[in-house]
Amino acid sequence: MALLNFGTQWAIRLEKDFNLKSLLVGDERLTLRDLEASEDQKLISLSLAGNQKAFEILLRRYQKLVYNVIFQMVQNHEAAADLTQETFLKTYKGLATFRGNAAFKPWLLKIASNTTLNYIRDSRGKAASSLEEMLEENPHAEPSSKERLEEQVELHICQANLAEAIASLPVRQRQIFVLRYQHDLPYADIANITDETESSIKSLLFRIREKLRKMLVEKETLHS
Amino acid sequence: MDQNPINVMIDTGWKTMETQEEKFDCDSFRDYYARRESGHSISENENMRSSEHVETCISCSAFAKQHETIIETMASLPQFDVSEKLTQSILQSVYLSQPKKADLLLPIGAAAGVVFFALLPFDSIQGWLSWGVGLIGLCGLQVLLKSAERTESIS
Ligand SMILES: [Zn+2]
């Protein structure tokens, strides 16, 4: 048993040495540190050439973002973990179809978004409607000029209140809100991920914010 | 009175603008703010008038502040870390989804080995044994490498 253990450890070292020595890209020899600092594009090329370490670095670079975006959409850790795994598996299998000149992050997030929306559709048996339709379903989303008194309340939003308010939004509104304000994604990338236009994303973001503001103001007024 | 429709339109337009010039109230501010935040182009004049309004109107200044607070709080929301267990599980599933070169090479290697041994002349039993020991050694190395792969991906 001890012999087998020793042999296994030795083989791990041998394999690691082999992996480090085999990171020869063109005329360039890369160490693990170089690889970690590499751009997405290079890591994708290496992954396509069969280098698993390169894909692992891509995974570690984006897994937190993907997990948190998915979590905000499903509001459940177990489902978020499964969907994150599914997203990266699809990403890996689809790497060959990835256009080299495009950005990897929005492409990955689009896979995450579609995977999650499919999951929600299947589990609820309800198709996710368009963002515009969802706002129409919620007439309170429109900015109103009435009831101004409540607006004079200074908001002391605690993170828990905001998280709760976000959780009550329809899934796609939650998604674009989180992508923009929690992960600071450009409007163009959000439009690409959600298949909307940039101008509709800007307009929707304001309307969602206004909806949240009203929810929070109401809560604050009730509490005070 | 000028009945030319174009002149009437210009006249009416001017009057609307004049009215807006005179009156920039809370509704104008909310409208301005919604358009600005939705990415519409805003004139310099409108920017100036809205700044003037918000400086003196408590309600509109609270409204704008509330929007800013939401954005700031959102950016500060904590994010969840991904467990190493999940990372390893993802890597494992990715690894398993990949057709391995070794899996394809093994039957080819085995077939080549059989052909090679079949063609060897029976010189002595020692010669056979030394070939056998070599083969067992290679199989042992393969087993250790497989076991190392598993240990590393689980740890
Ligand atoms: Zn005002």
mmCIF file of C-alpha atoms and ligand atoms in Angstrom:
data_model
loop_
_atom_site.group_PDB
_atom_site.id
_atom_site.type_symbol
_atom_site.label_atom_id
_atom_site.label_comp_id
_atom_site.label_asym_id
_atom_site.label_seq_id
_atom_site.Cartn_x
_atom_site.Cartn_y
_atom_site.Cartn_z
ATOM 1 C CA MET A 1 0.000 0.000 0.000
ATOM 2 C CA ALA A 2 2.817 2.376 0.992
ATOM 3 C CA LEU A 3 4.618 1.422 -2.183
ATOM 4 C CA LEU A 4 1.525 2.165 -4.261
ATOM 5 C CA ASN A 5 1.121 5.506 -2.490
ATOM 6 C CA PHE A 6 4.737 6.407 -3.120
ATOM 7 C CA GLY A 7 4.362 5.367 -6.735
ATOM 8 C CA THR A 8 1.214 7.491 -7.123
ATOM 9 C CA GLN A 9 2.912 10.577 -5.640
ATOM 10 C CA TRP A 10 5.888 10.058 -7.891
ATOM 11 C CA ALA A 11 3.602 9.729 -10.896
ATOM 12 C CA ILE A 12 1.801 12.976 -9.921
ATOM 13 C CA ARG A 13 5.160 14.745 -9.908
ATOM 14 C CA LEU A 14 6.087 13.168 -13.200
ATOM 15 C CA GLU A 15 2.786 14.243 -14.722
ATOM 16 C CA LYS A 16 3.119 17.799 -13.382
ATOM 17 C CA ASP A 17 6.669 18.092 -14.743
ATOM 18 C CA PHE A 18 5.446 16.772 -18.042
ATOM 19 C CA ASN A 19 2.579 19.292 -18.105
ATOM 20 C CA LEU A 20 4.920 22.198 -17.338
ATOM 21 C CA LYS A 21 7.446 21.105 -19.911
ATOM 22 C CA SER A 22 4.811 20.540 -22.534
ATOM 23 C CA LEU A 23 3.505 24.128 -22.492
ATOM 24 C CA LEU A 24 5.289 25.041 -25.665
ATOM 25 C CA VAL A 25 3.214 27.444 -27.740
ATOM 26 C CA GLY A 26 4.788 28.080 -31.112
ATOM 27 C CA ASP A 27 8.355 29.104 -30.291
ATOM 28 C CA GLU A 28 7.302 30.265 -26.839
ATOM 29 C CA ARG A 29 7.724 28.213 -23.670
ATOM 30 C CA LEU A 30 5.150 29.065 -20.998
ATOM 31 C CA THR A 31 5.306 28.471 -17.261
ATOM 32 C CA LEU A 32 2.170 28.122 -15.174
ATOM 33 C CA ARG A 33 2.512 31.759 -14.096
ATOM 34 C CA ASP A 34 2.740 32.910 -17.725
ATOM 35 C CA LEU A 35 -0.316 30.857 -18.487
ATOM 36 C CA GLU A 36 -2.278 32.408 -15.630
ATOM 37 C CA ALA A 37 -1.444 35.861 -16.961
ATOM 38 C CA SER A 38 -2.357 34.917 -20.539
ATOM 39 C CA GLU A 39 -5.266 36.507 -22.346
ATOM 40 C CA ASP A 40 -8.452 34.546 -22.886
ATOM 41 C CA GLN A 41 -7.676 34.091 -26.551
ATOM 42 C CA LYS A 42 -4.410 32.316 -25.912
ATOM 43 C CA LEU A 43 -5.977 30.089 -23.252
ATOM 44 C CA ILE A 44 -8.744 29.154 -25.688
ATOM 45 C CA SER A 45 -6.207 28.182 -28.357
ATOM 46 C CA LEU A 46 -4.299 26.077 -25.833
ATOM 47 C CA SER A 47 -7.516 24.445 -24.587
ATOM 48 C CA LEU A 48 -8.427 23.584 -28.161
ATOM 49 C CA ALA A 49 -5.005 21.997 -28.560
ATOM 50 C CA GLY A 50 -5.898 19.760 -25.613
ATOM 51 C CA ASN A 51 -4.198 21.627 -22.768
ATOM 52 C CA GLN A 52 -6.422 21.099 -19.743
ATOM 53 C CA LYS A 53 -4.471 23.489 -17.526
ATOM 54 C CA ALA A 54 -5.361 26.332 -19.916
ATOM 55 C CA PHE A 55 -9.064 25.566 -19.594
ATOM 56 C CA GLU A 56 -8.733 25.292 -15.833
ATOM 57 C CA ILE A 57 -7.303 28.827 -15.755
ATOM 58 C CA LEU A 58 -10.217 30.099 -17.871
ATOM 59 C CA LEU A 59 -12.609 28.332 -15.516
ATOM 60 C CA ARG A 60 -11.021 29.827 -12.398
ATOM 61 C CA ARG A 61 -11.014 33.267 -14.017
ATOM 62 C CA TYR A 62 -14.746 33.309 -14.750
ATOM 63 C CA GLN A 63 -16.431 30.785 -12.454
ATOM 64 C CA LYS A 64 -17.271 33.334 -9.747
ATOM 65 C CA LEU A 65 -18.865 35.727 -12.235
ATOM 66 C CA VAL A 66 -20.852 32.957 -13.906
ATOM 67 C CA TYR A 67 -21.954 31.483 -10.580
ATOM 68 C CA ASN A 68 -23.122 34.832 -9.190
ATOM 69 C CA VAL A 69 -24.997 35.832 -12.344
ATOM 70 C CA ILE A 70 -26.741 32.461 -12.409
ATOM 71 C CA PHE A 71 -27.451 32.607 -8.684
ATOM 72 C CA GLN A 72 -29.152 35.987 -9.066
ATOM 73 C CA MET A 73 -31.331 34.455 -11.765
ATOM 74 C CA VAL A 74 -32.317 31.256 -9.944
ATOM 75 C CA GLN A 75 -31.909 32.350 -6.283
ATOM 76 C CA ASN A 76 -30.847 28.851 -5.309
ATOM 77 C CA HIS A 77 -27.297 27.646 -4.596
ATOM 78 C CA GLU A 78 -27.775 24.041 -5.617
ATOM 79 C CA ALA A 79 -29.278 24.969 -8.979
ATOM 80 C CA ALA A 80 -26.634 27.666 -9.466
ATOM 81 C CA ALA A 81 -23.876 25.082 -8.933
ATOM 82 C CA ASP A 82 -25.416 22.618 -11.418
ATOM 83 C CA LEU A 83 -26.022 25.338 -14.000
ATOM 84 C CA THR A 84 -22.485 26.691 -13.602
ATOM 85 C CA GLN A 85 -21.157 23.211 -14.287
ATOM 86 C CA GLU A 86 -23.434 22.815 -17.310
ATOM 87 C CA THR A 87 -22.378 26.236 -18.611
ATOM 88 C CA PHE A 88 -18.671 25.410 -18.503
ATOM 89 C CA LEU A 89 -19.199 21.999 -20.029
ATOM 90 C CA LYS A 90 -21.126 23.569 -22.937
ATOM 91 C CA THR A 91 -18.457 26.251 -23.215
ATOM 92 C CA TYR A 92 -15.711 23.642 -23.409
ATOM 93 C CA LYS A 93 -17.551 21.618 -26.030
ATOM 94 C CA GLY A 94 -18.327 24.762 -28.018
ATOM 95 C CA LEU A 95 -14.823 26.285 -27.905
ATOM 96 C CA ALA A 96 -14.156 25.202 -31.479
ATOM 97 C CA THR A 97 -17.124 27.286 -32.669
ATOM 98 C CA PHE A 98 -16.012 30.397 -30.760
ATOM 99 C CA ARG A 99 -15.095 33.234 -33.132
ATOM 100 C CA GLY A 100 -11.509 34.223 -32.415
ATOM 101 C CA ASN A 101 -12.028 37.966 -32.748
ATOM 102 C CA ALA A 102 -14.998 38.114 -30.328
ATOM 103 C CA ALA A 103 -14.742 38.661 -26.581
ATOM 104 C CA PHE A 104 -14.913 35.506 -24.492
ATOM 105 C CA LYS A 105 -16.735 36.932 -21.435
ATOM 106 C CA PRO A 106 -20.021 37.934 -23.168
ATOM 107 C CA TRP A 107 -19.970 34.672 -25.114
ATOM 108 C CA LEU A 108 -19.607 32.679 -21.900
ATOM 109 C CA LEU A 109 -22.312 34.738 -20.176
ATOM 110 C CA LYS A 110 -24.646 34.189 -23.087
ATOM 111 C CA ILE A 111 -24.219 30.422 -22.695
ATOM 112 C CA ALA A 112 -24.854 30.837 -18.944
ATOM 113 C CA SER A 113 -27.925 32.966 -19.624
ATOM 114 C CA ASN A 114 -29.455 30.582 -22.178
ATOM 115 C CA THR A 115 -28.713 27.550 -20.012
ATOM 116 C CA THR A 116 -30.365 29.201 -17.009
ATOM 117 C CA LEU A 117 -33.395 30.458 -18.933
ATOM 118 C CA ASN A 118 -33.914 26.959 -20.371
ATOM 119 C CA TYR A 119 -33.713 25.534 -16.864
ATOM 120 C CA ILE A 120 -36.253 28.055 -15.535
ATOM 121 C CA ARG A 121 -38.554 27.431 -18.503
ATOM 122 C CA ASP A 122 -38.377 23.675 -18.003
ATOM 123 C CA SER A 123 -38.812 23.800 -14.247
ATOM 124 C CA ARG A 124 -41.677 26.262 -14.287
ATOM 125 C CA GLY A 125 -43.222 25.296 -17.604
ATOM 126 C CA LYS A 126 -43.384 28.970 -18.400
ATOM 127 C CA ALA A 127 -41.574 30.697 -21.222
ATOM 128 C CA ALA A 128 -39.605 33.754 -20.256
ATOM 129 C CA SER A 129 -41.381 36.637 -21.902
ATOM 130 C CA SER A 130 -39.622 39.579 -23.462
ATOM 131 C CA LEU A 131 -38.314 42.299 -21.205
ATOM 132 C CA GLU A 132 -40.786 44.811 -22.607
ATOM 133 C CA GLU A 133 -43.707 42.457 -21.964
ATOM 134 C CA MET A 134 -42.551 41.904 -18.429
ATOM 135 C CA LEU A 135 -42.457 45.606 -17.753
ATOM 136 C CA GLU A 136 -45.940 45.938 -19.179
ATOM 137 C CA GLU A 137 -47.072 43.227 -16.794
ATOM 138 C CA ASN A 138 -45.772 45.458 -14.027
ATOM 139 C CA PRO A 139 -47.359 48.854 -14.580
ATOM 140 C CA HIS A 140 -45.671 50.198 -11.456
ATOM 141 C CA ALA A 141 -42.383 50.028 -13.308
ATOM 142 C CA GLU A 142 -43.226 53.212 -15.165
ATOM 143 C CA PRO A 143 -41.991 56.386 -13.539
ATOM 144 C CA SER A 144 -44.924 58.232 -12.061
ATOM 145 C CA SER A 145 -45.248 61.868 -11.188
ATOM 146 C CA LYS A 146 -47.685 61.286 -8.321
ATOM 147 C CA GLU A 147 -47.131 60.636 -4.645
ATOM 148 C CA ARG A 148 -44.058 62.747 -4.381
ATOM 149 C CA LEU A 149 -44.047 62.870 -0.620
ATOM 150 C CA GLU A 150 -42.514 59.441 -0.283
ATOM 151 C CA GLU A 151 -39.673 60.490 -2.553
ATOM 152 C CA GLN A 152 -38.419 62.966 -0.012
ATOM 153 C CA VAL A 153 -37.471 60.106 2.253
ATOM 154 C CA GLU A 154 -33.736 59.666 2.203
ATOM 155 C CA LEU A 155 -33.010 56.065 1.400
ATOM 156 C CA HIS A 156 -30.812 54.133 3.775
ATOM 157 C CA ILE A 157 -30.791 50.971 1.750
ATOM 158 C CA CYS A 158 -29.163 48.070 3.425
ATOM 159 C CA GLN A 159 -27.765 45.378 1.181
ATOM 160 C CA ALA A 160 -30.268 42.824 2.440
ATOM 161 C CA ASN A 161 -33.218 45.036 1.489
ATOM 162 C CA LEU A 162 -31.844 45.615 -1.968
ATOM 163 C CA ALA A 163 -31.099 41.902 -2.452
ATOM 164 C CA GLU A 164 -34.655 41.122 -1.395
ATOM 165 C CA ALA A 165 -36.096 43.684 -3.798
ATOM 166 C CA ILE A 166 -33.960 42.349 -6.655
ATOM 167 C CA ALA A 167 -35.099 38.807 -5.896
ATOM 168 C CA SER A 168 -38.688 39.910 -6.443
ATOM 169 C CA LEU A 169 -37.966 41.107 -9.999
ATOM 170 C CA PRO A 170 -38.739 38.908 -13.020
ATOM 171 C CA VAL A 171 -35.733 36.803 -13.955
ATOM 172 C CA ARG A 172 -34.562 38.660 -17.062
ATOM 173 C CA GLN A 173 -34.861 42.054 -15.390
ATOM 174 C CA ARG A 174 -32.781 40.680 -12.543
ATOM 175 C CA GLN A 175 -30.262 39.388 -15.011
ATOM 176 C CA ILE A 176 -29.643 42.652 -16.859
ATOM 177 C CA PHE A 177 -29.666 44.664 -13.635
ATOM 178 C CA VAL A 178 -27.046 42.404 -12.069
ATOM 179 C CA LEU A 179 -24.892 42.330 -15.205
ATOM 180 C CA ARG A 180 -24.830 46.118 -15.350
ATOM 181 C CA TYR A 181 -24.671 47.268 -11.755
ATOM 182 C CA GLN A 182 -23.052 44.363 -9.942
ATOM 183 C CA HIS A 183 -20.642 43.164 -12.631
ATOM 184 C CA ASP A 184 -20.216 46.448 -14.515
ATOM 185 C CA LEU A 185 -20.733 44.966 -17.982
ATOM 186 C CA PRO A 186 -20.946 47.437 -20.893
ATOM 187 C CA TYR A 187 -24.394 48.036 -22.415
ATOM 188 C CA ALA A 188 -23.232 46.481 -25.706
ATOM 189 C CA ASP A 189 -22.288 43.214 -23.992
ATOM 190 C CA ILE A 190 -25.584 43.065 -22.088
ATOM 191 C CA ALA A 191 -27.465 43.690 -25.331
ATOM 192 C CA ASN A 192 -25.512 40.866 -26.950
ATOM 193 C CA ILE A 193 -26.162 38.462 -24.072
ATOM 194 C CA THR A 194 -29.881 39.190 -23.860
ATOM 195 C CA ASP A 195 -30.537 39.631 -27.605
ATOM 196 C CA GLU A 196 -31.857 43.153 -27.061
ATOM 197 C CA THR A 197 -30.724 46.477 -28.510
ATOM 198 C CA GLU A 198 -28.378 48.733 -26.600
ATOM 199 C CA SER A 199 -30.948 51.519 -26.413
ATOM 200 C CA SER A 200 -33.638 49.217 -25.033
ATOM 201 C CA ILE A 201 -31.184 47.964 -22.399
ATOM 202 C CA LYS A 202 -30.484 51.547 -21.270
ATOM 203 C CA SER A 203 -34.146 52.367 -21.108
ATOM 204 C CA LEU A 204 -35.013 49.119 -19.296
ATOM 205 C CA LEU A 205 -32.251 49.618 -16.768
ATOM 206 C CA PHE A 206 -33.686 52.971 -15.796
ATOM 207 C CA ARG A 207 -37.185 51.568 -15.522
ATOM 208 C CA ILE A 208 -36.021 48.636 -13.387
ATOM 209 C CA ARG A 209 -34.086 51.021 -11.151
ATOM 210 C CA GLU A 210 -37.159 53.191 -10.785
ATOM 211 C CA LYS A 211 -39.231 50.142 -9.915
ATOM 212 C CA LEU A 212 -36.712 49.116 -7.248
ATOM 213 C CA ARG A 213 -36.558 52.667 -5.933
ATOM 214 C CA LYS A 214 -40.300 52.718 -5.433
ATOM 215 C CA MET A 215 -40.240 49.341 -3.715
ATOM 216 C CA LEU A 216 -37.479 50.461 -1.368
ATOM 217 C CA VAL A 217 -38.982 53.870 -0.670
ATOM 218 C CA GLU A 218 -42.262 52.206 0.187
ATOM 219 C CA LYS A 219 -40.518 49.826 2.529
ATOM 220 C CA GLU A 220 -38.557 52.645 4.146
ATOM 221 C CA THR A 221 -41.715 54.702 4.568
ATOM 222 C CA LEU A 222 -43.494 51.758 6.136
ATOM 223 C CA HIS A 223 -40.594 51.127 8.480
ATOM 224 C CA SER A 224 -40.136 54.718 9.558
ATOM 225 C CA MET B 1 -53.373 86.017 -39.514
ATOM 226 C CA ASP B 2 -50.904 83.664 -41.161
ATOM 227 C CA GLN B 3 -52.743 80.608 -42.503
ATOM 228 C CA ASN B 4 -49.675 78.951 -44.047
ATOM 229 C CA PRO B 5 -49.542 75.525 -42.310
ATOM 230 C CA ILE B 6 -45.719 75.551 -42.131
ATOM 231 C CA ASN B 7 -45.698 78.964 -40.486
ATOM 232 C CA VAL B 8 -48.433 77.857 -38.087
ATOM 233 C CA MET B 9 -46.347 74.790 -37.183
ATOM 234 C CA ILE B 10 -43.231 76.900 -36.607
ATOM 235 C CA ASP B 11 -45.276 79.329 -34.546
ATOM 236 C CA THR B 12 -46.800 76.545 -32.418
ATOM 237 C CA GLY B 13 -43.388 74.944 -31.982
ATOM 238 C CA TRP B 14 -41.920 78.182 -30.736
ATOM 239 C CA LYS B 15 -44.758 78.602 -28.304
ATOM 240 C CA THR B 16 -44.174 75.073 -26.910
ATOM 241 C CA MET B 17 -40.474 75.802 -26.496
ATOM 242 C CA GLU B 18 -41.218 79.113 -24.873
ATOM 243 C CA THR B 19 -43.573 77.371 -22.440
ATOM 244 C CA GLN B 20 -40.839 74.834 -21.627
ATOM 245 C CA GLU B 21 -38.345 77.662 -21.203
ATOM 246 C CA GLU B 22 -40.621 79.290 -18.683
ATOM 247 C CA LYS B 23 -41.636 76.209 -16.759
ATOM 248 C CA PHE B 24 -39.156 73.582 -15.629
ATOM 249 C CA ASP B 25 -40.988 71.855 -12.819
ATOM 250 C CA CYS B 26 -40.691 68.470 -11.078
ATOM 251 C CA ASP B 27 -42.368 66.666 -13.968
ATOM 252 C CA SER B 28 -39.892 68.227 -16.391
ATOM 253 C CA PHE B 29 -37.058 67.082 -14.171
ATOM 254 C CA ARG B 30 -38.341 63.475 -13.949
ATOM 255 C CA ASP B 31 -38.815 63.429 -17.702
ATOM 256 C CA TYR B 32 -35.338 64.863 -18.233
ATOM 257 C CA TYR B 33 -33.799 62.339 -15.808
ATOM 258 C CA ALA B 34 -35.558 59.350 -17.422
ATOM 259 C CA ARG B 35 -34.448 60.434 -20.896
ATOM 260 C CA ARG B 36 -30.884 61.116 -19.799
ATOM 261 C CA GLU B 37 -30.561 57.779 -18.015
ATOM 262 C CA SER B 38 -32.122 55.966 -20.971
ATOM 263 C CA GLY B 39 -29.368 57.271 -23.222
ATOM 264 C CA HIS B 40 -31.286 59.997 -25.101
ATOM 265 C CA SER B 41 -29.436 63.103 -26.185
ATOM 266 C CA ILE B 42 -29.976 66.097 -23.937
ATOM 267 C CA SER B 43 -29.414 69.735 -24.831
ATOM 268 C CA GLU B 44 -26.971 71.867 -22.905
ATOM 269 C CA ASN B 45 -29.816 74.208 -21.984
ATOM 270 C CA GLU B 46 -31.841 71.366 -20.490
ATOM 271 C CA ASN B 47 -28.842 70.153 -18.487
ATOM 272 C CA MET B 48 -28.431 73.625 -17.052
ATOM 273 C CA ARG B 49 -32.081 74.078 -16.171
ATOM 274 C CA SER B 50 -32.319 70.668 -14.516
ATOM 275 C CA SER B 51 -29.242 71.457 -12.395
ATOM 276 C CA GLU B 52 -30.881 74.689 -11.320
ATOM 277 C CA HIS B 53 -34.101 72.878 -10.478
ATOM 278 C CA VAL B 54 -32.541 70.046 -8.506
ATOM 279 C CA GLU B 55 -30.550 72.496 -6.392
ATOM 280 C CA THR B 56 -33.725 74.053 -5.099
ATOM 281 C CA CYS B 57 -36.154 71.112 -5.104
ATOM 282 C CA ILE B 58 -35.923 68.700 -2.165
ATOM 283 C CA SER B 59 -38.146 66.110 -3.807
ATOM 284 C CA CYS B 60 -36.175 65.912 -7.071
ATOM 285 C CA SER B 61 -32.831 65.975 -5.321
ATOM 286 C CA ALA B 62 -33.997 63.042 -3.128
ATOM 287 C CA PHE B 63 -35.231 61.247 -6.236
ATOM 288 C CA ALA B 64 -31.835 61.553 -7.962
ATOM 289 C CA LYS B 65 -30.001 60.612 -4.771
ATOM 290 C CA GLN B 66 -32.123 57.484 -4.360
ATOM 291 C CA HIS B 67 -31.199 56.330 -7.858
ATOM 292 C CA GLU B 68 -27.515 56.868 -7.100
ATOM 293 C CA THR B 69 -27.833 54.997 -3.802
ATOM 294 C CA ILE B 70 -29.324 51.982 -5.566
ATOM 295 C CA ILE B 71 -26.423 51.880 -8.037
ATOM 296 C CA GLU B 72 -23.832 52.281 -5.266
ATOM 297 C CA THR B 73 -25.406 49.643 -3.027
ATOM 298 C CA MET B 74 -25.721 47.253 -5.946
ATOM 299 C CA ALA B 75 -21.998 47.558 -6.714
ATOM 300 C CA SER B 76 -21.181 46.826 -3.078
ATOM 301 C CA LEU B 77 -23.350 43.695 -2.811
ATOM 302 C CA PRO B 78 -21.196 40.757 -1.708
ATOM 303 C CA GLN B 79 -20.615 37.939 -4.160
ATOM 304 C CA PHE B 80 -20.441 34.246 -3.449
ATOM 305 C CA ASP B 81 -17.179 32.361 -3.809
ATOM 306 C CA VAL B 82 -17.139 29.138 -5.756
ATOM 307 C CA SER B 83 -16.106 26.128 -3.691
ATOM 308 C CA GLU B 84 -13.060 24.104 -4.730
ATOM 309 C CA LYS B 85 -15.354 21.075 -4.760
ATOM 310 C CA LEU B 86 -17.463 22.651 -7.525
ATOM 311 C CA THR B 87 -14.353 23.679 -9.489
ATOM 312 C CA GLN B 88 -13.047 20.115 -9.346
ATOM 313 C CA SER B 89 -16.436 18.731 -10.292
ATOM 314 C CA ILE B 90 -16.544 21.001 -13.364
ATOM 315 C CA LEU B 91 -12.999 20.029 -14.344
ATOM 316 C CA GLN B 92 -13.869 16.376 -13.937
ATOM 317 C CA SER B 93 -16.942 16.646 -16.168
ATOM 318 C CA VAL B 94 -14.977 18.583 -18.790
ATOM 319 C CA TYR B 95 -12.174 16.020 -18.620
ATOM 320 C CA LEU B 96 -14.573 13.114 -18.985
ATOM 321 C CA SER B 97 -16.301 14.718 -21.973
ATOM 322 C CA GLN B 98 -13.055 14.753 -23.924
ATOM 323 C CA PRO B 99 -12.176 11.762 -26.125
ATOM 324 C CA LYS B 100 -8.706 10.775 -24.954
ATOM 325 C CA LYS B 101 -5.869 10.189 -27.361
ATOM 326 C CA ALA B 102 -4.588 7.489 -24.993
ATOM 327 C CA ASP B 103 -7.884 5.591 -25.311
ATOM 328 C CA LEU B 104 -7.403 5.428 -29.060
ATOM 329 C CA LEU B 105 -3.721 4.629 -28.852
ATOM 330 C CA LEU B 106 -4.088 1.728 -26.424
ATOM 331 C CA PRO B 107 -5.787 -0.790 -28.788
ATOM 332 C CA ILE B 108 -3.422 0.211 -31.609
ATOM 333 C CA GLY B 109 -0.423 -0.315 -29.320
ATOM 334 C CA ALA B 110 -1.761 -3.644 -28.090
ATOM 335 C CA ALA B 111 -2.338 -4.892 -31.663
ATOM 336 C CA ALA B 112 1.174 -3.802 -32.687
ATOM 337 C CA GLY B 113 2.582 -5.614 -29.612
ATOM 338 C CA VAL B 114 0.791 -8.865 -30.485
ATOM 339 C CA VAL B 115 2.055 -8.735 -34.085
ATOM 340 C CA PHE B 116 5.595 -7.994 -32.874
ATOM 341 C CA PHE B 117 5.584 -10.909 -30.413
ATOM 342 C CA ALA B 118 4.073 -13.273 -32.974
ATOM 343 C CA LEU B 119 6.920 -12.556 -35.348
ATOM 344 C CA LEU B 120 9.669 -13.089 -32.706
ATOM 345 C CA PRO B 121 11.636 -16.321 -33.086
ATOM 346 C CA PHE B 122 11.652 -18.675 -30.053
ATOM 347 C CA ASP B 123 15.367 -18.390 -29.244
ATOM 348 C CA SER B 124 15.201 -18.937 -25.484
ATOM 349 C CA ILE B 125 12.774 -18.818 -22.532
ATOM 350 C CA GLN B 126 14.973 -16.104 -20.851
ATOM 351 C CA GLY B 127 14.449 -13.826 -23.852
ATOM 352 C CA TRP B 128 10.673 -14.301 -23.559
ATOM 353 C CA LEU B 129 10.778 -13.645 -19.831
ATOM 354 C CA SER B 130 12.751 -10.410 -20.222
ATOM 355 C CA TRP B 131 10.216 -9.145 -22.772
ATOM 356 C CA GLY B 132 7.427 -10.123 -20.346
ATOM 357 C CA VAL B 133 9.040 -8.240 -17.425
ATOM 358 C CA GLY B 134 9.381 -5.145 -19.616
ATOM 359 C CA LEU B 135 5.719 -5.355 -20.612
ATOM 360 C CA ILE B 136 4.560 -5.757 -16.988
ATOM 361 C CA GLY B 137 6.702 -2.740 -16.030
ATOM 362 C CA LEU B 138 5.041 -0.598 -18.699
ATOM 363 C CA CYS B 139 1.568 -1.716 -17.578
ATOM 364 C CA GLY B 140 2.501 -0.827 -13.966
ATOM 365 C CA LEU B 141 3.604 2.656 -15.022
ATOM 366 C CA GLN B 142 0.313 3.137 -16.891
ATOM 367 C CA VAL B 143 -1.669 2.089 -13.767
ATOM 368 C CA LEU B 144 0.289 4.556 -11.603
ATOM 369 C CA LEU B 145 -0.275 7.413 -14.065
ATOM 370 C CA LYS B 146 -4.017 6.683 -14.158
ATOM 371 C CA SER B 147 -4.159 6.584 -10.371
ATOM 372 C CA ALA B 148 -2.230 9.892 -10.198
ATOM 373 C CA GLU B 149 -4.707 11.539 -12.583
ATOM 374 C CA ARG B 150 -7.604 10.463 -10.383
ATOM 375 C CA THR B 151 -5.945 11.547 -7.132
ATOM 376 C CA GLU B 152 -5.067 14.947 -8.572
ATOM 377 C CA SER B 153 -8.495 15.657 -9.987
ATOM 378 C CA ILE B 154 -10.203 14.676 -6.740
ATOM 379 C CA SER B 155 -7.842 16.616 -4.450
HETATM 380 ZN ZN ZN C 1 -38.690 69.033 -8.341
#
